[in-house]
CSV table of C-alpha atoms and ligand atoms in Angstrom, one decimal:
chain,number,residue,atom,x,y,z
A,12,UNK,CA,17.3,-14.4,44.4
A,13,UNK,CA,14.8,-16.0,42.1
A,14,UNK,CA,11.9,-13.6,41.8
A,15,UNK,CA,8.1,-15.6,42.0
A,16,UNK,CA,6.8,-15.8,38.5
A,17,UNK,CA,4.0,-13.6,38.1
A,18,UNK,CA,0.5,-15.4,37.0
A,19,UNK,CA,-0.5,-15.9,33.6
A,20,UNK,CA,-4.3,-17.0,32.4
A,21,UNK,CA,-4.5,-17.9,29.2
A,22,UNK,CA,-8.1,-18.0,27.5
A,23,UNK,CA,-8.5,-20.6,24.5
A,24,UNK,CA,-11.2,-22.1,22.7
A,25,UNK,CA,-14.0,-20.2,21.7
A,26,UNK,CA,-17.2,-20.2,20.2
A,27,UNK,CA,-16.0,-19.4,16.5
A,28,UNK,CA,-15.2,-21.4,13.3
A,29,UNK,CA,-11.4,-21.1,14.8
A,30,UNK,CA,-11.3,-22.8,17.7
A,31,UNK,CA,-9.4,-25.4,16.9
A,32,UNK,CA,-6.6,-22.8,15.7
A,33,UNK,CA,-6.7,-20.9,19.2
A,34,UNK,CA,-6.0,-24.2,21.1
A,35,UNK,CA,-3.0,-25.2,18.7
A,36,UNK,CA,-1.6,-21.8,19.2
A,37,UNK,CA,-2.5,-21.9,23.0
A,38,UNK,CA,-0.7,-25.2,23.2
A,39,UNK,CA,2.2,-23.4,21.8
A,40,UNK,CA,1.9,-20.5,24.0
A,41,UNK,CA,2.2,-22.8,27.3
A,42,UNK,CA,5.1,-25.1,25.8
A,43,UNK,CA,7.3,-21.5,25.2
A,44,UNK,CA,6.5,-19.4,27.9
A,45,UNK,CA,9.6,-18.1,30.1
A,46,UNK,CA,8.9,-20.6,33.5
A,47,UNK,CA,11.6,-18.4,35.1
A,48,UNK,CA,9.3,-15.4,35.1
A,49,UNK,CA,5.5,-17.1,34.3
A,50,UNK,CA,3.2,-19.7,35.9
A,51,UNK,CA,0.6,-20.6,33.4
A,52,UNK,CA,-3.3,-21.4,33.9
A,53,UNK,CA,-4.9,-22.6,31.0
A,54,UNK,CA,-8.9,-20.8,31.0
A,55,UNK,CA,-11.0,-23.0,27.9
A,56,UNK,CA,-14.1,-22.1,26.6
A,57,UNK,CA,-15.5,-24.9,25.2
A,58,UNK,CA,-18.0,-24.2,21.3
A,59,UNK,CA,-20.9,-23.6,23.0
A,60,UNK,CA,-19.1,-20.6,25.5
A,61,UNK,CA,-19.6,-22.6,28.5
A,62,UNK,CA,-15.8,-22.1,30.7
A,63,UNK,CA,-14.2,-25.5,31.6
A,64,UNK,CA,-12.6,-25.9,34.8
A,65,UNK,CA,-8.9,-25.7,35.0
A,66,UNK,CA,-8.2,-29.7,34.9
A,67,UNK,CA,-10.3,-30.3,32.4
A,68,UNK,CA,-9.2,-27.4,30.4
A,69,UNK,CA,-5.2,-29.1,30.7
A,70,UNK,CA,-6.4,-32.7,30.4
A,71,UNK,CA,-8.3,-31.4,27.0
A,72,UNK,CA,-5.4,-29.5,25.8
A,73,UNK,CA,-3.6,-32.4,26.1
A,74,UNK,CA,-6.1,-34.7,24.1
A,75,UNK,CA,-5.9,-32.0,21.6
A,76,UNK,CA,-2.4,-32.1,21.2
A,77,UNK,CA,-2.2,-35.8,20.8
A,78,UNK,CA,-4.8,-36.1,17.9
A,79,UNK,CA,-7.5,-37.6,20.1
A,80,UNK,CA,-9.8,-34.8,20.2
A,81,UNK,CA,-10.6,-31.5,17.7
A,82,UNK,CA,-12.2,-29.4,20.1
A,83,UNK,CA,-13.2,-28.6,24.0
A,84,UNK,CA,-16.5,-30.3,23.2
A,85,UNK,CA,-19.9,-29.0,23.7
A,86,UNK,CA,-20.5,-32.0,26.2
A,87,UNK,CA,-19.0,-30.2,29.6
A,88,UNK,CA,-18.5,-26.3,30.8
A,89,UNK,CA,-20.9,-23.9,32.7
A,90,UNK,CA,-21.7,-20.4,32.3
A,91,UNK,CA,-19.3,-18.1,34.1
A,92,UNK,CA,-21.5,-16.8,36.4
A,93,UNK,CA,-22.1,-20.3,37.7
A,94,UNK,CA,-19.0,-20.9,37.9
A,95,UNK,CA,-17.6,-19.3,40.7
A,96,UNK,CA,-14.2,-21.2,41.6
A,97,UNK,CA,-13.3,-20.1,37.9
A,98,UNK,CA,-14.2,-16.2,38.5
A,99,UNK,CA,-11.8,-16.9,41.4
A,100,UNK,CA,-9.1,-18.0,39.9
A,101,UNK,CA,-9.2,-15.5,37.2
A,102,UNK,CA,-9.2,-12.9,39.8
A,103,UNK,CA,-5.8,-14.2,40.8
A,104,UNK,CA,-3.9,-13.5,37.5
A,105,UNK,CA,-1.5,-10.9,37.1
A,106,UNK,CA,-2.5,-10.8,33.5
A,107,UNK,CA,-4.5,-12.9,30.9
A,108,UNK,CA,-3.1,-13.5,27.6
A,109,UNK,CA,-6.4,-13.7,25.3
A,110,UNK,CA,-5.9,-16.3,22.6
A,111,UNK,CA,-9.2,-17.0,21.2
A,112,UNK,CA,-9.7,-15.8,17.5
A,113,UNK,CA,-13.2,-13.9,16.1
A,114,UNK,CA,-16.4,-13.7,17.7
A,115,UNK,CA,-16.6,-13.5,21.6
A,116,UNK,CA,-13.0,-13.3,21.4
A,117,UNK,CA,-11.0,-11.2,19.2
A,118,UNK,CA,-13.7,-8.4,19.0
A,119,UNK,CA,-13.8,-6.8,22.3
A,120,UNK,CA,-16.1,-8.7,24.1
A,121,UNK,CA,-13.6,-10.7,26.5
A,122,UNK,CA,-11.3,-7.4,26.1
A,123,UNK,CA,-14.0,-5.4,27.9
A,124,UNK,CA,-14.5,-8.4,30.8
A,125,UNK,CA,-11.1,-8.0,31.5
A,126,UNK,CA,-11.3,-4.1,31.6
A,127,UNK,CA,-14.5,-4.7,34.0
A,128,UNK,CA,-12.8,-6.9,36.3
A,129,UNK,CA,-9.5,-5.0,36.0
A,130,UNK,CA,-7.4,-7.8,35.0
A,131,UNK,CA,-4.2,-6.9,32.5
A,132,UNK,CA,-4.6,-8.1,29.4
A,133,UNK,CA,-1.8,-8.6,25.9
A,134,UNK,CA,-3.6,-7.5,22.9
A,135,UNK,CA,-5.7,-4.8,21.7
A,136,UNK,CA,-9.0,-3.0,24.0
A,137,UNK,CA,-12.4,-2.7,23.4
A,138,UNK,CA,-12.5,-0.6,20.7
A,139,UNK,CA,-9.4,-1.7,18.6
A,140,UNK,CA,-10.4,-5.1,18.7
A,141,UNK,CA,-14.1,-4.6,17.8
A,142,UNK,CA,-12.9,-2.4,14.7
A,143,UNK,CA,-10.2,-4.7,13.7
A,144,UNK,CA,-13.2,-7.4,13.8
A,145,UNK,CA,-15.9,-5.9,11.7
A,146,UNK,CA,-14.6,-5.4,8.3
A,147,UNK,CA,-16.7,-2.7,7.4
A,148,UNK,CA,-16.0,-0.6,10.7
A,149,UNK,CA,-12.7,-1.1,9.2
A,150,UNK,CA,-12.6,0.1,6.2
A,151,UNK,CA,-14.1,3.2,7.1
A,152,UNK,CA,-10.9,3.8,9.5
A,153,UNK,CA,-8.8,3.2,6.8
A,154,UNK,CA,-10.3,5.4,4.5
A,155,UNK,CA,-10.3,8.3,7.2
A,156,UNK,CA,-6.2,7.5,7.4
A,157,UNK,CA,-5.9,8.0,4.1
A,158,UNK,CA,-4.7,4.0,3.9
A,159,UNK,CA,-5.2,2.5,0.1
A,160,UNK,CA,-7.4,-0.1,-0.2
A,161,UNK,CA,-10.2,-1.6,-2.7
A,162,UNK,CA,-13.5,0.3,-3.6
A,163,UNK,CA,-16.3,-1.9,-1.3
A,164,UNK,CA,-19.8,-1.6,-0.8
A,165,UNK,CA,-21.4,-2.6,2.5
A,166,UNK,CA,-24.5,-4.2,2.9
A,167,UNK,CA,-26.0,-4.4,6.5
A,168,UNK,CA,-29.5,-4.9,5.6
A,169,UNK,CA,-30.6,-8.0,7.8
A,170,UNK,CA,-33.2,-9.3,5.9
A,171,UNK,CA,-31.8,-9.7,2.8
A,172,UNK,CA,-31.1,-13.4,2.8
A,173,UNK,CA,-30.8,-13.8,-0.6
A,174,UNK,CA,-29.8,-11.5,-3.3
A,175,UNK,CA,-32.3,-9.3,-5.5
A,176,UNK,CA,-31.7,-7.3,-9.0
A,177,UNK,CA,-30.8,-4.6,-7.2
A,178,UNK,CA,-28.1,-5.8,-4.9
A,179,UNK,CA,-26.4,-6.8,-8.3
A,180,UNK,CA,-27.0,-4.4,-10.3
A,181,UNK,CA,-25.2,-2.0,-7.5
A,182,UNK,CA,-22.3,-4.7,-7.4
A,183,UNK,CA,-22.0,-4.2,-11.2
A,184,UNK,CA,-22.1,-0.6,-11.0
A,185,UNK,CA,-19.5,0.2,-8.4
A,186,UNK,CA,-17.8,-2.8,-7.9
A,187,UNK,CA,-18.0,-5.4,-11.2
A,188,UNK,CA,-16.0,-8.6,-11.9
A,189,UNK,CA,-13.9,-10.3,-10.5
A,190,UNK,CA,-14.7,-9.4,-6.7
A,191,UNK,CA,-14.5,-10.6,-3.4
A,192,UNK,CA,-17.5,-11.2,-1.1
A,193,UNK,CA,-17.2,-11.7,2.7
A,194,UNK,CA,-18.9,-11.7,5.7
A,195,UNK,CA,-18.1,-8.8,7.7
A,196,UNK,CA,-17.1,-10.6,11.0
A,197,UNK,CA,-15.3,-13.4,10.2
A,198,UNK,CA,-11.9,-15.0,10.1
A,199,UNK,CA,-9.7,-17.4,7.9
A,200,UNK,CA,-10.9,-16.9,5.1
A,201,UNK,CA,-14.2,-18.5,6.2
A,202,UNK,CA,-17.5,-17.6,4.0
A,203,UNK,CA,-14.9,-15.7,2.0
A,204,UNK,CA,-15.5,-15.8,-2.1
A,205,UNK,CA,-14.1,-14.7,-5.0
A,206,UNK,CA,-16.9,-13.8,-7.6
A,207,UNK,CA,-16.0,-14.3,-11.7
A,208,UNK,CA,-19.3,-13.3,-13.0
A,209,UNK,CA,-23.1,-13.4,-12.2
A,210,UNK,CA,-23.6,-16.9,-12.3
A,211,UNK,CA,-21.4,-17.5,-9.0
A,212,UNK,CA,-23.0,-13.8,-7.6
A,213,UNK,CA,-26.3,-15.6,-5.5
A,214,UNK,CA,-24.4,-18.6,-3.9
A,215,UNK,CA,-20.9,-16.3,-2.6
A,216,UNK,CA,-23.7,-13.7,-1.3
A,217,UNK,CA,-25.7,-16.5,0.7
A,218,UNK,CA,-22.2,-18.3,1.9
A,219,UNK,CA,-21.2,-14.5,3.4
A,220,UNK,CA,-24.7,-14.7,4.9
A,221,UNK,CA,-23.9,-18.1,7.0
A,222,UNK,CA,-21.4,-16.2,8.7
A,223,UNK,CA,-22.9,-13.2,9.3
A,224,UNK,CA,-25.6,-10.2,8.3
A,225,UNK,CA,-23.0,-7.3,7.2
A,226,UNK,CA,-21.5,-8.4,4.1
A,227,UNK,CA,-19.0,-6.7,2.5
A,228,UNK,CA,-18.5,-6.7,-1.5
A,229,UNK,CA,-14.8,-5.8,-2.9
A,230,UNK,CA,-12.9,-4.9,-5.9
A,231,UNK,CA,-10.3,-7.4,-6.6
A,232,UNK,CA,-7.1,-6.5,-5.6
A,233,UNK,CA,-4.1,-7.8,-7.9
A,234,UNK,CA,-0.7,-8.3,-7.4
A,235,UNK,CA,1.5,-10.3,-4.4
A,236,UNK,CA,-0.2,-10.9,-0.9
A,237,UNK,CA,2.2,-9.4,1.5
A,238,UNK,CA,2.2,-9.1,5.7
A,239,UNK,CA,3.8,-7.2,8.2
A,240,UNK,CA,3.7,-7.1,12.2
A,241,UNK,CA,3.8,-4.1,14.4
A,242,UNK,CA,4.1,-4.7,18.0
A,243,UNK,CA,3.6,-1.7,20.7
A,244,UNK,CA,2.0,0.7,22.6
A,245,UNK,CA,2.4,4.1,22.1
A,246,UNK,CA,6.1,3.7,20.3
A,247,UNK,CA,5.5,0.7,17.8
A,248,UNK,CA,7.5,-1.7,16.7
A,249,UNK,CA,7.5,-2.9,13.1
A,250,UNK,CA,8.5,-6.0,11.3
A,251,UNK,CA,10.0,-7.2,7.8
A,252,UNK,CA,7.5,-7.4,5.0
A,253,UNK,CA,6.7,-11.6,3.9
A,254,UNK,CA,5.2,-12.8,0.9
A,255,UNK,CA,2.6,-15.5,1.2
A,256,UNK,CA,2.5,-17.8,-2.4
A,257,UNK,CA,-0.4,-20.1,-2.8
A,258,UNK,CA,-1.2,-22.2,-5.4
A,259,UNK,CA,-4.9,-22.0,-4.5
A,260,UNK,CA,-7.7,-19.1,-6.2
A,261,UNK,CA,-6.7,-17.1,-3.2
A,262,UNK,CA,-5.3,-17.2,0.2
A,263,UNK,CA,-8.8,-19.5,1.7
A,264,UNK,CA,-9.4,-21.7,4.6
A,265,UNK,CA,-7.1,-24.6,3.2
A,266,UNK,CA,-4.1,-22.9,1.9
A,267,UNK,CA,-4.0,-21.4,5.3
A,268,UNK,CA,-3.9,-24.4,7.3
A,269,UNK,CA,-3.9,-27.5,5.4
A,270,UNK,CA,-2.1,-27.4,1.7
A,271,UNK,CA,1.3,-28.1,2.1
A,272,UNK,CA,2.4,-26.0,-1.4
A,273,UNK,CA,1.7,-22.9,0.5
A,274,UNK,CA,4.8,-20.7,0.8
A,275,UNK,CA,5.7,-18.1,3.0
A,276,UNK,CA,8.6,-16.2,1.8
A,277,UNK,CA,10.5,-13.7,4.6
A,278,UNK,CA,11.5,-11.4,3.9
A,279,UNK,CA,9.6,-10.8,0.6
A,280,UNK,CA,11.6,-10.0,-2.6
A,281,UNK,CA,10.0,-6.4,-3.2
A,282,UNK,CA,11.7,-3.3,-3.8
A,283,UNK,CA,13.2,-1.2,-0.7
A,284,UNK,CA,9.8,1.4,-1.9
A,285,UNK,CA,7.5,-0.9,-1.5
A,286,UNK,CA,8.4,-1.9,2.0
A,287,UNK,CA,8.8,1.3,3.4
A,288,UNK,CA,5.3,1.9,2.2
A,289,UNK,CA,4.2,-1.4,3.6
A,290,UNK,CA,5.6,-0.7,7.0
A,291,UNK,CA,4.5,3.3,7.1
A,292,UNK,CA,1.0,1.9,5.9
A,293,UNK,CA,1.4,-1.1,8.5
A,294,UNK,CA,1.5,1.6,11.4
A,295,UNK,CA,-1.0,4.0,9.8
A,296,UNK,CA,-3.4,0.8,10.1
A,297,UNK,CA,-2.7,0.1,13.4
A,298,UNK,CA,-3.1,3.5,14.6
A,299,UNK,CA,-6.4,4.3,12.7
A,300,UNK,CA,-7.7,1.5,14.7
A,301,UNK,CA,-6.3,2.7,17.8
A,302,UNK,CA,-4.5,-0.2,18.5
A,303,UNK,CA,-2.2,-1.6,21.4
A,304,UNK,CA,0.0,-4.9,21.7
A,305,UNK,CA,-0.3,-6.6,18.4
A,306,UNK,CA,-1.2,-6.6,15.1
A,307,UNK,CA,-0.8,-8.0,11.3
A,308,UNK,CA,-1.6,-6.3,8.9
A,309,UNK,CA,-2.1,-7.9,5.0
A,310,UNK,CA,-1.6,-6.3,1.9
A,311,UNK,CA,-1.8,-7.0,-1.9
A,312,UNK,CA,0.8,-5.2,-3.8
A,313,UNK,CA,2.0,-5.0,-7.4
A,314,UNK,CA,5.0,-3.6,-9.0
A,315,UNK,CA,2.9,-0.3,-10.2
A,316,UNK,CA,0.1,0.9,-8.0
A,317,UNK,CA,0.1,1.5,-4.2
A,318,UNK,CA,0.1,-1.5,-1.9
A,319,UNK,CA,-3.8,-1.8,-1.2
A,320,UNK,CA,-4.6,-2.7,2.4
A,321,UNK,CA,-6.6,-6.7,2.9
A,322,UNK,CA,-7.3,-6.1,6.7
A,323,UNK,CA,-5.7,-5.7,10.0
A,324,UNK,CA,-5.8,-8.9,12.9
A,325,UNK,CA,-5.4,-7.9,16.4
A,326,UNK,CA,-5.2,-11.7,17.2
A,327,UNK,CA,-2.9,-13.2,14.4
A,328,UNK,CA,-2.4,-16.5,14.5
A,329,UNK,CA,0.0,-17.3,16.8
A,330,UNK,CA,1.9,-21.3,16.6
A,331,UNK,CA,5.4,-20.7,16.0
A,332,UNK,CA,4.6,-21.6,12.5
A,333,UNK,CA,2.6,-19.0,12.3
A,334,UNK,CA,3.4,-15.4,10.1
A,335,UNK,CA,3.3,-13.2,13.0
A,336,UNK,CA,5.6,-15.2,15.4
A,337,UNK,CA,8.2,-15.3,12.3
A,338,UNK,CA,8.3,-12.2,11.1
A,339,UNK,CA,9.4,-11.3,14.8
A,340,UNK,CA,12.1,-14.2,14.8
A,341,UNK,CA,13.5,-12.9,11.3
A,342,UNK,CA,13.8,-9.8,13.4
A,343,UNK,CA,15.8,-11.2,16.0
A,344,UNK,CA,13.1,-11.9,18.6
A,345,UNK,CA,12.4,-15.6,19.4
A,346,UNK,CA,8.8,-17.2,20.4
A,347,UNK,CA,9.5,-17.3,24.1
A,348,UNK,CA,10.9,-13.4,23.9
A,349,UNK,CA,7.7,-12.1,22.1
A,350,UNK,CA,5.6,-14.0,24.4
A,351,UNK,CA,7.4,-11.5,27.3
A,352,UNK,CA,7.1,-8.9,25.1
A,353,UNK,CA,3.3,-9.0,24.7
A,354,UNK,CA,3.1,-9.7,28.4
A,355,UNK,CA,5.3,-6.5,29.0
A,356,UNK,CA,3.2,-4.4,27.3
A,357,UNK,CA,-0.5,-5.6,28.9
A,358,UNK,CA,1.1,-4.0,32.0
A,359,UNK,CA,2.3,-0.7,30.4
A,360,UNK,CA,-1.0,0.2,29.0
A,361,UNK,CA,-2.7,-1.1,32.5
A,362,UNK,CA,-0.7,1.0,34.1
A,363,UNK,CA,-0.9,3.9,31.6
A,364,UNK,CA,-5.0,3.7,31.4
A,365,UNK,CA,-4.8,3.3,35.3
A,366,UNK,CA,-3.3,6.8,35.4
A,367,UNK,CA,-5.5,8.3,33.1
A,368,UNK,CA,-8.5,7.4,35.2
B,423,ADP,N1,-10.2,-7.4,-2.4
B,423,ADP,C1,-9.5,-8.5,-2.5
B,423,ADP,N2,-8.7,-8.7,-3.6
B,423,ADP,C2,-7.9,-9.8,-3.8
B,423,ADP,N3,-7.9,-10.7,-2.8
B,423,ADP,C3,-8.6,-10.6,-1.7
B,423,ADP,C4,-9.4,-9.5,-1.5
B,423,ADP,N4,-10.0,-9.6,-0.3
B,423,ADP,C5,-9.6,-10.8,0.2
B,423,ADP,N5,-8.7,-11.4,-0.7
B,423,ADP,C6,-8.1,-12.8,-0.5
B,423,ADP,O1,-8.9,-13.5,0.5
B,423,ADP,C7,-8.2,-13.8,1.7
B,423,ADP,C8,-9.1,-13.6,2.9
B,423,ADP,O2,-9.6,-12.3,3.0
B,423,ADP,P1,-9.6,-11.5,4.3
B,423,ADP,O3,-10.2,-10.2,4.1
B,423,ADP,O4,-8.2,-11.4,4.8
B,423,ADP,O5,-10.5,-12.3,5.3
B,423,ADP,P2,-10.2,-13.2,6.6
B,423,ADP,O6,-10.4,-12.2,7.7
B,423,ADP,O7,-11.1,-14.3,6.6
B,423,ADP,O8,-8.7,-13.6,6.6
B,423,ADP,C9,-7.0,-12.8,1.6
B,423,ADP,O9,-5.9,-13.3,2.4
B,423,ADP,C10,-6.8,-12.7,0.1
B,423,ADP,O10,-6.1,-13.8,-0.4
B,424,MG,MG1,-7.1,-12.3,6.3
C-alpha cells in the first residue's frame, strides 16, 4: 500500500547577499526530492524578508530557473504576521527543510521560529547555527576543543568605522602580513580580504565593515584548501576529504560561483594522516558547536603543520554541484538519498528534544 507522503516546506530566499544561491539550491532540492515519500511546498522570502505566497513563490522559482529573474524581488511579500494563510500552511508541514544561507537564516533566527511553533526542522538549532554564523563566537569554540586554527583578533567595537593607529598597530603586533580580514557574519566569501601590507589595511577594514560590525582579523593560513562533511545527530557521519584548486588570490565570491578554472578535486590527494586528522578535526568542529544534521567544515593544510581549521557551515551550499552534496555521492549516497537523510534526522532530534522536555 503506498504510504501518503509526509509534508515538506521548504524556506528559500532570504534577506542576505546569497539569496540567489538558496533559490538555485532550493530549485534543486524540489527537482530531487523522493515524490514517493515527500510532497513539497515551496515557502520564499523575498530580499526585503517579506514571505510570498505559495503561487507566487513556485511561479518565481520558475522564473528563476529560466534566467528571467535573479531574485524573489522586493516588489511583492507581506510580513508573516500579516500573513495568516501562510502561518497556516506552515502549520501543516511535517517538517521544514530551511535552505536560506546567512543572516535571518542560517544563524538561528528561523531555527528558533520553528522550535516556537514546533515544527521539525533538517539542519542545525538555535545555538549551533548562531555559532557556526558568527565567526568570532566560533573561533572561541574551537579554541575550547583544542581544534588548530590561525591566531585572530576580534574587533566588535561598533563605532569604529574606519581604522585608527591603533587598530594597526595591534594587527601588526599579533597578527602582521599577509592576513585575512572578514566580517564576522557573513558568507561566500563576501567582504572577505586578503591584506599584503598597510597600504591595502584601511579599505579591507571598511569592506568587512559593509557587512557587518564584528570584524575578525587572521593570520594567513598556508597550504591546500581542503573540506569535509559530517552528517548526524548524536552518532555522525563523516565524509572523504576534497581539495578545492583556484586559480584566484583565494577561494572569493567568484571562484566560488562563477570562474570556470575552479577545481574541486574528491577525494583530495593527501596522505592517509592528514585525512584522519581532517575527519577527527571535522567532528571535533561539529561537536564544539553542538551541532545536529549537517555541516562542512574547511580547512587549509600543508604537508608539515597541523591542518588549521577555515570555519564550519551549518547550511553548505547545497545544488548537486555543490561540495557538500558530492562528497556524500563519492561516498555512495546520491542527492535524492541525502535529501531523506537530512529529513530523517529533523525527526530524530524532534523526537529526541520532545522527550527531553
Ligand atoms: N586565515 C586564512 N588563511 C588563508 N586563507 C583564508 C583564511 N581565511 C579565509 N581564507 C580564504 O578565504 C575564503 C573565505 O573565508 P571564510 O572564512 O571561509 O569565509 P566565508 O564564510 O565567507 O566563506 C576561504 O575559503 C579561504 O580561501
Ligand atoms: Mg568559507
Amino acid at each position: 500500500m503506498k504510504q501518503t507522503p509526509m509534508k515538506i516546506g521548504i524556506i528559500i530566499g532570504g534577506q542576505s547577499s546569497e539569496h540567489s544561491v538558496s533559490l538555485t539550491s532550493g530549485n534543486c532540492i524540489i527537482d530531487a526530492i523522493d515524490d514517493n515519500l515527500y510532497e513539497i511546498t515551496p515557502f520564499g522570502i523575498n530580499l526585503e524578508g517579506l514571505w510570498l505566497n505559495i503561487e507566487e513563490t513556485q511561479n518565481r522559482l520558475k522564473e528563476f530557473m529560466h534566467d528571467e529573474r535573479d531574485s524573489l524581488g522586493t516588489d511583492s511579500g507581506k510580513h508573516l504576521l500579516n500573513s495568516p494563510e501562510i502561518l497556516s500552511a506552515l502549520g501543516e508541514m511535517d517538517a521544514i527543510f530551511p535552505i536560506i544561507h546567512g543572516t535571518n537564516g542560517e544563524d538561528g533566527k528561523l531555527q528558533g521560529f520553528l522550535d516556537l511553533v514546533g515544527i521539525p526542522y533538517v539542519g542545525a538549532g538555535v545555538a549551533a547555527s548562531a555559532l557556526g554564523m558568527d565567526k568570532a563566537l566560533m573561533r572561541n569554540n574551537f579554541e575550547s576543543a583544542g581544534i588548530p586554527q590561525p591566531k585572530y583578533l576580534i574587533f566588535s567595537n561598533n563605532d569604529q568605522e574606519h581604522l585608527d593607529d591603533n587598530i594597526t598597530k595591534q594587527i601588526e603586533k599579533n597578527i602582521g602580513y599577509p592576513c585575512f580580514i572578514k566580517p564576522c557574519n557573513g558568507g561566500s566569501s563576501i567582504g572577505v580580504s586578503k591584506v599584503l601590507s598597510r597600504e591595502d589595511l584601511g579599505s579591507a577594514w571598511g569592506l568587512a565593515k559593509q557587512y557587518d560590525q564584528k570584524v575578525i582579523i587572521e593570520e594567513i593560513m598556508r597550504g591546500r584548501e581542503l573540506e569535509c562533511a559530517v552528517i548526524g545527530n548524536n552518532s555522525l557521519l563523516v565524509s572523504g576529504v576534497a581539495e578545492i584548486r583556484t586559480s584566484e588570490e583565494f577561494y572569493t565570491y567568484s571562484a566560488k560561483y562563477s570562474d570556470s578554472s575552479t577545481e574541486l578535486i574528491l577525494p583530495a590527494d593527501i596522505k592517509s594522516e592528514t585525512l584522519q586528522k581532517i575527519q577527527n578535526y571535522a567532528i571535533n568542529a561539529f561537536q564544539a558547536i553542538d551541532c545536529s544534521g549537517l555541516a562542512r567544515v574547511d580547512f587549509i593544510a600543508d604537508e608539515i603543520s597541523e591542518p588549521k581549521i577555515i570555519e564550519i557551515n551549518t547550511l553548505p551550499g547545497f545544488t548537486p554541484q555543490s561540495m557538500f552534496p558530492r562528497l556524500w555521492e563519492a561516498e555512495g549516497i546520491t542527492y535524492s538519498e541525502l535529501i531523506t537523510k537530512l529529513i530523517d534526522l529533523a525527526f530524530e532530534k524532534h523526537s529526541s528534544e520532545r522527550l527531553e522536555n
